């Protein structure tokens, strides 16, 4: 055996090939060398006669699809290149046949199709419809109609090729030999192939059904006089399988005896039909058995999930109760906050329950984006109603924003909500999304039709808007002017680098980035600058914030022993912590947006800016709304916006929408770790953006009641500042993970378990990782700021 191409063959079958030249299969930026490494051996291999099996695994066509989609300008030349390769092999096989050498079987197969965007992994017809062509079976060519009407399952390829090569079928293969592949054989050889295929599946059936009564039929030769009488197959599954097999074996025996004296086509057809009835029934049953799992172990795991979910719900309830009891003590008796449910709170709880229930429907799983868009837009419409009822109410001032003029009539909460709604509506129309209506027009498709030059200009505009908005928002911290100048200038540098990268390396003819050494180095520099800026901001800002000192006593020992709570829990300390959260939180947001502008598809540049607008508008509303919303409501709303943005960027519950090409920006070779991390960053750009924004959200909230409470202690401030931003996302994710695990267990025998429910579960598991990463970053940042400020205060 000889193999050239995808090195996965070498990993699966080490030491099995007398010659090989493996190439990496996952480095999708390579569309040329990956195929040339295969073709350069072709002439020599076709002239040799020391091999029986030659495997040529080409990868360039798949890579072209991932990079530019079906309509890529590279697609035509690559298809012509493959045509020439196939022609060369076919001509060589015909030449060998003329020279009276042994026959050659040329098999051309594709393992999958592709969507319009060039991706695959879902269950659509475009992705599951692939190619299988057999050359050399009998030397005759089938007409086009008969050749295109044939269909088979991919698992049938192994059984068919094994029987054609006269080697044993792989031990655990459950495929059925393709009928048309046997047309060149004699009737006796066809029957022998069907018999061997039936023995293969009968062995597997016996391994699954220990009580199968027809085990002895494997070795019995059916000699002797038995009447060719077939029976109706009924009863339990074991009896049905034995009946189908015995009917086929009896008809086969009858045909063998009759063909000695005369040619009986009807008996042959009856025997072949009976064999295929057994083979297809057995193959389908064995395939379904793959979904059978130990239910008892799964129930134990789900019980642990339920316990975790209940713990999170309990934490949310007790934190919410504790915070508002503190606020009641802090406020005057006439202004106490009534601990009651409001319409927006009831809606969010109800929407979560509806979302969980809807996941039991395969159609709702495929079109999940509609739920998130509905929930986010309806919730903010309810906020408009709630805010409109309180327009005359005085607004709270804060040092974080420029003072509002008392003479102005502008209603900041209303404007901010409208900004969120308008941005959300544009995001909703950007990608059609889902499965059933993905072919309908949307803004991204219009942009592609308009031309790549327009897409590039839009990308540059989005990058400029992100830089301008970020510096503008940072300038609100007017009490820290020196820090604003330093951090703002630091923001400006990576922004210019991303602008330069877009202008220099985006191809005007394809709309995608050109992949060469220069672009790779530029992207790596951007990664380094963004990473360094984030780390430096987190590490230095708490130390650079000016802390006002006030000596409550002259003896340091007495202060540490009796007045430490008074020193820590005061308004000065709270203000410095909030300012640190503000700068670091916006640094997270800005750097993350620049990273997405670099990695996302060119048409997703403006949606990244719109997500930034939603964050800023939501922060503004959270700061200025009177009366203030409950903390868990605001964090839950941010979580909903993050999930709506996830689908607005073109993601779905199909694996085919994962952006593979972006995972290789800035990489010169394939690395499972780096490409996997970049792919995760691209896919969960929106949820992680809104989770990271929780650091800035903390700076918007008023925790003054905590620092003036007589019962306050060291942990109260940190617990209340970090509690809701961390626990609420974990709680919502835990509810979804637990509920969908139960749904998947119930749907394990569903027709769409592999095409719909299982891919969705992979997304749910990845979303769990996303939530834990975001929560860890926010919690670690808050703890670090808290410790530094306390240390400096002491």
mmCIF file of N, CA and C in Angstrom, residues 311-412:
data_model
loop_
_atom_site.group_PDB
_atom_site.id
_atom_site.type_symbol
_atom_site.label_atom_id
_atom_site.label_comp_id
_atom_site.label_asym_id
_atom_site.label_seq_id
_atom_site.Cartn_x
_atom_site.Cartn_y
_atom_site.Cartn_z
ATOM 1 N N UNK A 311 -28.134 24.861 43.584
ATOM 2 C CA UNK A 311 -27.201 25.648 44.408
ATOM 3 C C UNK A 311 -27.051 27.054 43.838
ATOM 4 N N UNK A 312 -26.894 27.157 42.507
ATOM 5 C CA UNK A 312 -26.777 28.479 41.883
ATOM 6 C C UNK A 312 -28.042 29.306 42.092
ATOM 7 N N UNK A 313 -29.194 28.691 41.925
ATOM 8 C CA UNK A 313 -30.459 29.415 42.131
ATOM 9 C C UNK A 313 -30.573 29.888 43.573
ATOM 10 N N UNK A 314 -30.159 29.043 44.518
ATOM 11 C CA UNK A 314 -30.188 29.449 45.918
ATOM 12 C C UNK A 314 -29.250 30.611 46.205
ATOM 13 N N UNK A 315 -28.068 30.586 45.616
ATOM 14 C CA UNK A 315 -27.129 31.694 45.793
ATOM 15 C C UNK A 315 -27.710 33.008 45.267
ATOM 16 N N UNK A 316 -28.332 32.951 44.094
ATOM 17 C CA UNK A 316 -28.924 34.163 43.520
ATOM 18 C C UNK A 316 -30.002 34.711 44.434
ATOM 19 N N UNK A 317 -30.851 33.843 44.942
ATOM 20 C CA UNK A 317 -31.942 34.297 45.806
ATOM 21 C C UNK A 317 -31.407 34.948 47.072
ATOM 22 N N UNK A 318 -30.445 34.317 47.726
ATOM 23 C CA UNK A 318 -29.936 34.853 48.988
ATOM 24 C C UNK A 318 -29.125 36.132 48.771
ATOM 25 N N UNK A 319 -28.350 36.227 47.696
ATOM 26 C CA UNK A 319 -27.617 37.462 47.419
ATOM 27 C C UNK A 319 -28.578 38.610 47.123
ATOM 28 N N UNK A 320 -29.605 38.330 46.344
ATOM 29 C CA UNK A 320 -30.585 39.366 46.017
ATOM 30 C C UNK A 320 -31.285 39.858 47.284
ATOM 31 N N UNK A 321 -31.647 38.929 48.139
ATOM 32 C CA UNK A 321 -32.325 39.297 49.382
ATOM 33 C C UNK A 321 -31.401 40.098 50.293
ATOM 34 N N UNK A 322 -30.148 39.672 50.400
ATOM 35 C CA UNK A 322 -29.202 40.364 51.285
ATOM 36 C C UNK A 322 -28.914 41.775 50.805
ATOM 37 N N UNK A 323 -28.741 41.960 49.494
ATOM 38 C CA UNK A 323 -28.415 43.279 48.955
ATOM 39 C C UNK A 323 -29.543 44.263 49.197
ATOM 40 N N UNK A 324 -30.755 43.873 48.943
ATOM 41 C CA UNK A 324 -31.855 44.824 49.061
ATOM 42 C C UNK A 324 -32.316 45.022 50.486
ATOM 43 N N UNK A 325 -32.009 44.087 51.366
ATOM 44 C CA UNK A 325 -32.198 44.359 52.791
ATOM 45 C C UNK A 325 -31.212 45.415 53.268
ATOM 46 N N UNK A 326 -29.981 45.354 52.753
ATOM 47 C CA UNK A 326 -28.986 46.379 53.078
ATOM 48 C C UNK A 326 -29.447 47.741 52.571
ATOM 49 N N UNK A 327 -29.969 47.781 51.353
ATOM 50 C CA UNK A 327 -30.427 49.051 50.794
ATOM 51 C C UNK A 327 -31.610 49.599 51.581
ATOM 52 N N UNK A 328 -32.478 48.737 52.061
ATOM 53 C CA UNK A 328 -33.606 49.196 52.866
ATOM 54 C C UNK A 328 -33.136 49.857 54.152
ATOM 55 N N UNK A 329 -32.099 49.268 54.762
ATOM 56 C CA UNK A 329 -31.555 49.874 55.978
ATOM 57 C C UNK A 329 -30.866 51.199 55.675
ATOM 58 N N UNK A 330 -30.268 51.303 54.488
ATOM 59 C CA UNK A 330 -29.517 52.490 54.111
ATOM 60 C C UNK A 330 -30.446 53.656 53.763
ATOM 61 N N UNK A 331 -31.584 53.372 53.138
ATOM 62 C CA UNK A 331 -32.511 54.417 52.735
ATOM 63 C C UNK A 331 -33.401 54.825 53.899
ATOM 64 N N UNK A 332 -33.989 55.978 53.747
ATOM 65 C CA UNK A 332 -34.953 56.421 54.758
ATOM 66 C C UNK A 332 -36.201 55.557 54.669
ATOM 67 N N UNK A 333 -36.982 55.567 55.685
ATOM 68 C CA UNK A 333 -38.154 54.706 55.729
ATOM 69 C C UNK A 333 -39.152 55.031 54.633
ATOM 70 N N UNK A 334 -39.186 56.263 54.172
ATOM 71 C CA UNK A 334 -40.129 56.649 53.126
ATOM 72 C C UNK A 334 -39.670 56.234 51.739
ATOM 73 N N UNK A 335 -38.393 55.871 51.592
ATOM 74 C CA UNK A 335 -37.853 55.533 50.272
ATOM 75 C C UNK A 335 -37.366 54.089 50.197
ATOM 76 N N UNK A 336 -37.845 53.276 51.093
ATOM 77 C CA UNK A 336 -37.407 51.891 51.074
ATOM 78 C C UNK A 336 -37.868 51.192 49.806
ATOM 79 N N UNK A 337 -37.005 50.335 49.327
ATOM 80 C CA UNK A 337 -37.283 49.619 48.074
ATOM 81 C C UNK A 337 -38.155 48.418 48.397
ATOM 82 N N UNK A 338 -39.260 48.308 47.744
ATOM 83 C CA UNK A 338 -40.178 47.195 47.970
ATOM 84 C C UNK A 338 -39.639 45.943 47.283
ATOM 85 N N UNK A 339 -39.430 44.906 48.078
ATOM 86 C CA UNK A 339 -38.900 43.653 47.534
ATOM 87 C C UNK A 339 -40.054 42.880 46.891
ATOM 88 N N UNK A 340 -40.316 43.195 45.631
ATOM 89 C CA UNK A 340 -41.452 42.580 44.935
ATOM 90 C C UNK A 340 -41.071 42.336 43.486
ATOM 91 N N UNK A 341 -41.904 41.571 42.814
ATOM 92 C CA UNK A 341 -41.667 41.223 41.415
ATOM 93 C C UNK A 341 -42.299 42.265 40.514
ATOM 94 N N UNK A 342 -41.569 42.594 39.427
ATOM 95 C CA UNK A 342 -42.065 43.535 38.432
ATOM 96 C C UNK A 342 -42.193 42.818 37.087
ATOM 97 N N UNK A 343 -42.799 43.521 36.136
ATOM 98 C CA UNK A 343 -43.099 42.910 34.853
ATOM 99 C C UNK A 343 -41.835 42.454 34.127
ATOM 100 N N UNK A 344 -40.772 43.258 34.130
ATOM 101 C CA UNK A 344 -39.544 42.878 33.439
ATOM 102 C C UNK A 344 -38.899 41.645 34.064
ATOM 103 N N UNK A 345 -38.997 41.524 35.392
ATOM 104 C CA UNK A 345 -38.440 40.350 36.062
ATOM 105 C C UNK A 345 -39.238 39.093 35.732
ATOM 106 N N UNK A 346 -40.552 39.216 35.774
ATOM 107 C CA UNK A 346 -41.407 38.074 35.431
ATOM 108 C C UNK A 346 -41.151 37.638 33.990
ATOM 109 N N UNK A 347 -40.972 38.612 33.097
ATOM 110 C CA UNK A 347 -40.740 38.284 31.697
ATOM 111 C C UNK A 347 -39.447 37.505 31.517
ATOM 112 N N UNK A 348 -38.355 37.934 32.169
ATOM 113 C CA UNK A 348 -37.080 37.236 31.999
ATOM 114 C C UNK A 348 -37.152 35.805 32.521
ATOM 115 N N UNK A 349 -37.804 35.611 33.656
ATOM 116 C CA UNK A 349 -37.941 34.253 34.193
ATOM 117 C C UNK A 349 -38.797 33.400 33.255
ATOM 118 N N UNK A 350 -39.926 33.980 32.786
ATOM 119 C CA UNK A 350 -40.782 33.244 31.861
ATOM 120 C C UNK A 350 -40.092 32.942 30.546
ATOM 121 N N UNK A 351 -39.316 33.900 30.027
ATOM 122 C CA UNK A 351 -38.607 33.686 28.765
ATOM 123 C C UNK A 351 -37.570 32.575 28.894
ATOM 124 N N UNK A 352 -36.912 32.495 30.056
ATOM 125 C CA UNK A 352 -35.950 31.421 30.279
ATOM 126 C C UNK A 352 -36.635 30.060 30.264
ATOM 127 N N UNK A 353 -37.792 29.979 30.897
ATOM 128 C CA UNK A 353 -38.537 28.712 30.899
ATOM 129 C C UNK A 353 -39.014 28.346 29.496
ATOM 130 N N UNK A 354 -39.499 29.335 28.755
ATOM 131 C CA UNK A 354 -39.957 29.070 27.384
ATOM 132 C C UNK A 354 -38.789 28.596 26.517
ATOM 133 N N UNK A 355 -37.643 29.220 26.695
ATOM 134 C CA UNK A 355 -36.463 28.824 25.918
ATOM 135 C C UNK A 355 -36.074 27.386 26.213
ATOM 136 N N UNK A 356 -36.108 27.014 27.484
ATOM 137 C CA UNK A 356 -35.751 25.647 27.867
ATOM 138 C C UNK A 356 -36.728 24.651 27.251
ATOM 139 N N UNK A 357 -38.020 24.944 27.325
ATOM 140 C CA UNK A 357 -39.024 24.034 26.778
ATOM 141 C C UNK A 357 -38.891 23.914 25.262
ATOM 142 N N UNK A 358 -38.582 25.025 24.606
ATOM 143 C CA UNK A 358 -38.500 25.016 23.138
ATOM 144 C C UNK A 358 -37.381 24.130 22.628
ATOM 145 N N UNK A 359 -36.359 23.866 23.451
ATOM 146 C CA UNK A 359 -35.241 23.049 22.997
ATOM 147 C C UNK A 359 -35.629 21.588 22.792
ATOM 148 N N UNK A 360 -36.833 21.208 23.201
ATOM 149 C CA UNK A 360 -37.321 19.871 22.929
ATOM 150 C C UNK A 360 -37.810 19.692 21.508
ATOM 151 N N UNK A 361 -37.849 20.768 20.732
ATOM 152 C CA UNK A 361 -38.285 20.716 19.341
ATOM 153 C C UNK A 361 -37.078 20.868 18.427
ATOM 154 N N UNK A 362 -36.926 19.968 17.482
ATOM 155 C CA UNK A 362 -35.788 20.044 16.565
ATOM 156 C C UNK A 362 -35.844 21.320 15.729
ATOM 157 N N UNK A 363 -37.044 21.739 15.346
ATOM 158 C CA UNK A 363 -37.172 22.966 14.539
ATOM 159 C C UNK A 363 -36.758 24.194 15.335
ATOM 160 N N UNK A 364 -37.098 24.231 16.616
ATOM 161 C CA UNK A 364 -36.715 25.379 17.440
ATOM 162 C C UNK A 364 -35.214 25.378 17.728
ATOM 163 N N UNK A 365 -34.618 24.198 17.784
ATOM 164 C CA UNK A 365 -33.160 24.135 17.941
ATOM 165 C C UNK A 365 -32.485 24.707 16.700
ATOM 166 N N UNK A 366 -33.016 24.358 15.530
ATOM 167 C CA UNK A 366 -32.436 24.860 14.288
ATOM 168 C C UNK A 366 -32.607 26.362 14.134
ATOM 169 N N UNK A 367 -33.688 26.912 14.690
ATOM 170 C CA UNK A 367 -33.969 28.342 14.547
ATOM 171 C C UNK A 367 -33.946 29.051 15.902
ATOM 172 N N UNK A 368 -32.996 28.702 16.734
ATOM 173 C CA UNK A 368 -32.938 29.245 18.096
ATOM 174 C C UNK A 368 -32.745 30.755 18.114
ATOM 175 N N UNK A 369 -32.151 31.306 17.061
ATOM 176 C CA UNK A 369 -31.857 32.739 17.070
ATOM 177 C C UNK A 369 -33.119 33.584 17.249
ATOM 178 N N UNK A 370 -34.256 33.090 16.777
ATOM 179 C CA UNK A 370 -35.486 33.868 16.908
ATOM 180 C C UNK A 370 -35.858 34.078 18.376
ATOM 181 N N UNK A 371 -35.603 33.089 19.221
ATOM 182 C CA UNK A 371 -35.929 33.217 20.650
ATOM 183 C C UNK A 371 -35.087 34.309 21.291
ATOM 184 N N UNK A 372 -33.782 34.287 21.016
ATOM 185 C CA UNK A 372 -32.901 35.272 21.650
ATOM 186 C C UNK A 372 -33.207 36.688 21.157
ATOM 187 N N UNK A 373 -33.456 36.860 19.878
ATOM 188 C CA UNK A 373 -33.800 38.196 19.372
ATOM 189 C C UNK A 373 -35.120 38.676 19.966
ATOM 190 N N UNK A 374 -36.086 37.773 20.089
ATOM 191 C CA UNK A 374 -37.374 38.153 20.677
ATOM 192 C C UNK A 374 -37.222 38.548 22.144
ATOM 193 N N UNK A 375 -36.486 37.738 22.894
ATOM 194 C CA UNK A 375 -36.332 38.011 24.335
ATOM 195 C C UNK A 375 -35.623 39.335 24.566
ATOM 196 N N UNK A 376 -34.512 39.574 23.861
ATOM 197 C CA UNK A 376 -33.743 40.806 24.088
ATOM 198 C C UNK A 376 -34.539 42.041 23.688
ATOM 199 N N UNK A 377 -35.194 42.010 22.525
ATOM 200 C CA UNK A 377 -35.944 43.192 22.078
ATOM 201 C C UNK A 377 -37.175 43.433 22.945
ATOM 202 N N UNK A 378 -37.891 42.383 23.311
ATOM 203 C CA UNK A 378 -39.090 42.555 24.145
ATOM 204 C C UNK A 378 -38.724 43.058 25.526
ATOM 205 N N UNK A 379 -37.642 42.560 26.091
ATOM 206 C CA UNK A 379 -37.232 43.018 27.420
ATOM 207 C C UNK A 379 -36.932 44.512 27.414
ATOM 208 N N UNK A 380 -36.226 44.992 26.394
ATOM 209 C CA UNK A 380 -35.903 46.421 26.367
ATOM 210 C C UNK A 380 -37.125 47.272 26.028
ATOM 211 N N UNK A 381 -38.082 46.711 25.336
ATOM 212 C CA UNK A 381 -39.351 47.433 25.161
ATOM 213 C C UNK A 381 -40.062 47.578 26.498
ATOM 214 N N UNK A 382 -40.003 46.562 27.328
ATOM 215 C CA UNK A 382 -40.583 46.672 28.671
ATOM 216 C C UNK A 382 -39.839 47.721 29.495
ATOM 217 N N UNK A 383 -38.525 47.824 29.290
ATOM 218 C CA UNK A 383 -37.768 48.847 30.016
ATOM 219 C C UNK A 383 -38.173 50.252 29.578
ATOM 220 N N UNK A 384 -38.498 50.414 28.286
ATOM 221 C CA UNK A 384 -38.983 51.718 27.826
ATOM 222 C C UNK A 384 -40.267 52.085 28.564
ATOM 223 N N UNK A 385 -41.161 51.133 28.676
ATOM 224 C CA UNK A 385 -42.421 51.391 29.401
ATOM 225 C C UNK A 385 -42.141 51.748 30.855
ATOM 226 N N UNK A 386 -41.231 50.982 31.468
ATOM 227 C CA UNK A 386 -40.921 51.229 32.879
ATOM 228 C C UNK A 386 -40.235 52.575 33.075
ATOM 229 N N UNK A 387 -39.330 52.916 32.130
ATOM 230 C CA UNK A 387 -38.606 54.181 32.236
ATOM 231 C C UNK A 387 -39.508 55.367 31.961
ATOM 232 N N UNK A 388 -40.418 55.222 31.006
ATOM 233 C CA UNK A 388 -41.328 56.325 30.676
ATOM 234 C C UNK A 388 -42.196 56.714 31.855
ATOM 235 N N UNK A 389 -42.479 55.777 32.751
ATOM 236 C CA UNK A 389 -43.298 56.059 33.925
ATOM 237 C C UNK A 389 -42.552 56.863 34.983
ATOM 238 N N UNK A 390 -41.221 56.944 34.824
ATOM 239 C CA UNK A 390 -40.410 57.630 35.850
ATOM 240 C C UNK A 390 -39.640 58.802 35.277
ATOM 241 N N UNK A 391 -40.088 59.372 34.154
ATOM 242 C CA UNK A 391 -39.356 60.486 33.537
ATOM 243 C C UNK A 391 -39.209 61.671 34.467
ATOM 244 N N UNK A 392 -40.210 62.063 35.231
ATOM 245 C CA UNK A 392 -40.051 63.234 36.100
ATOM 246 C C UNK A 392 -39.103 63.010 37.270
ATOM 247 N N UNK A 393 -38.728 61.800 37.526
ATOM 248 C CA UNK A 393 -37.910 61.496 38.695
ATOM 249 C C UNK A 393 -36.512 62.094 38.538
ATOM 250 N N UNK A 394 -35.969 62.640 39.632
ATOM 251 C CA UNK A 394 -34.607 63.191 39.607
ATOM 252 C C UNK A 394 -33.605 62.080 39.337
ATOM 253 N N UNK A 395 -32.552 62.422 38.639
ATOM 254 C CA UNK A 395 -31.524 61.446 38.282
ATOM 255 C C UNK A 395 -30.324 61.531 39.217
ATOM 256 N N UNK A 396 -29.756 60.374 39.421
ATOM 257 C CA UNK A 396 -28.601 60.283 40.294
ATOM 258 C C UNK A 396 -27.357 60.767 39.568
ATOM 259 N N UNK A 397 -26.519 61.500 40.292
ATOM 260 C CA UNK A 397 -25.264 61.979 39.724
ATOM 261 C C UNK A 397 -24.133 61.016 40.083
ATOM 262 N N UNK A 398 -23.102 61.036 39.281
ATOM 263 C CA UNK A 398 -21.925 60.210 39.559
ATOM 264 C C UNK A 398 -20.688 60.897 39.005
ATOM 265 N N UNK A 399 -19.573 60.699 39.676
ATOM 266 C CA UNK A 399 -18.323 61.291 39.203
ATOM 267 C C UNK A 399 -17.794 60.601 37.962
ATOM 268 N N UNK A 400 -18.387 59.495 37.606
ATOM 269 C CA UNK A 400 -17.896 58.781 36.437
ATOM 270 C C UNK A 400 -18.310 59.455 35.145
ATOM 271 N N UNK A 401 -19.390 60.230 35.139
ATOM 272 C CA UNK A 401 -19.876 60.878 33.936
ATOM 273 C C UNK A 401 -19.880 62.390 34.137
ATOM 274 N N UNK A 402 -19.821 63.073 33.026
ATOM 275 C CA UNK A 402 -19.932 64.522 33.094
ATOM 276 C C UNK A 402 -21.279 64.887 33.689
ATOM 277 N N UNK A 403 -21.357 65.926 34.509
ATOM 278 C CA UNK A 403 -22.630 66.275 35.142
ATOM 279 C C UNK A 403 -23.697 66.608 34.115
ATOM 280 N N UNK A 404 -24.893 66.107 34.370
ATOM 281 C CA UNK A 404 -26.024 66.406 33.495
ATOM 282 C C UNK A 404 -26.577 67.795 33.837
ATOM 283 N N UNK A 405 -26.884 68.531 32.829
ATOM 284 C CA UNK A 405 -27.491 69.841 33.041
ATOM 285 C C UNK A 405 -28.927 69.671 33.501
ATOM 286 N N UNK A 406 -29.259 70.357 34.563
ATOM 287 C CA UNK A 406 -30.606 70.232 35.096
ATOM 288 C C UNK A 406 -31.639 70.831 34.164
ATOM 289 N N UNK A 407 -31.219 71.699 33.256
ATOM 290 C CA UNK A 407 -32.171 72.333 32.333
ATOM 291 C C UNK A 407 -32.453 71.485 31.104
ATOM 292 N N UNK A 408 -31.640 70.443 30.891
ATOM 293 C CA UNK A 408 -31.831 69.634 29.699
ATOM 294 C C UNK A 408 -33.059 68.750 29.847
ATOM 295 N N UNK A 409 -33.753 68.534 28.723
ATOM 296 C CA UNK A 409 -34.928 67.685 28.725
ATOM 297 C C UNK A 409 -34.617 66.284 28.165
ATOM 298 N N UNK A 410 -33.341 66.058 27.767
ATOM 299 C CA UNK A 410 -32.986 64.777 27.146
ATOM 300 C C UNK A 410 -33.098 63.673 28.191
ATOM 301 N N UNK A 411 -33.755 62.645 27.821
ATOM 302 C CA UNK A 411 -33.926 61.508 28.717
ATOM 303 C C UNK A 411 -32.905 60.438 28.358
ATOM 304 N N UNK A 412 -31.819 60.366 29.123
ATOM 305 C CA UNK A 412 -30.758 59.415 28.819
ATOM 306 C C UNK A 412 -31.222 57.966 28.861
#
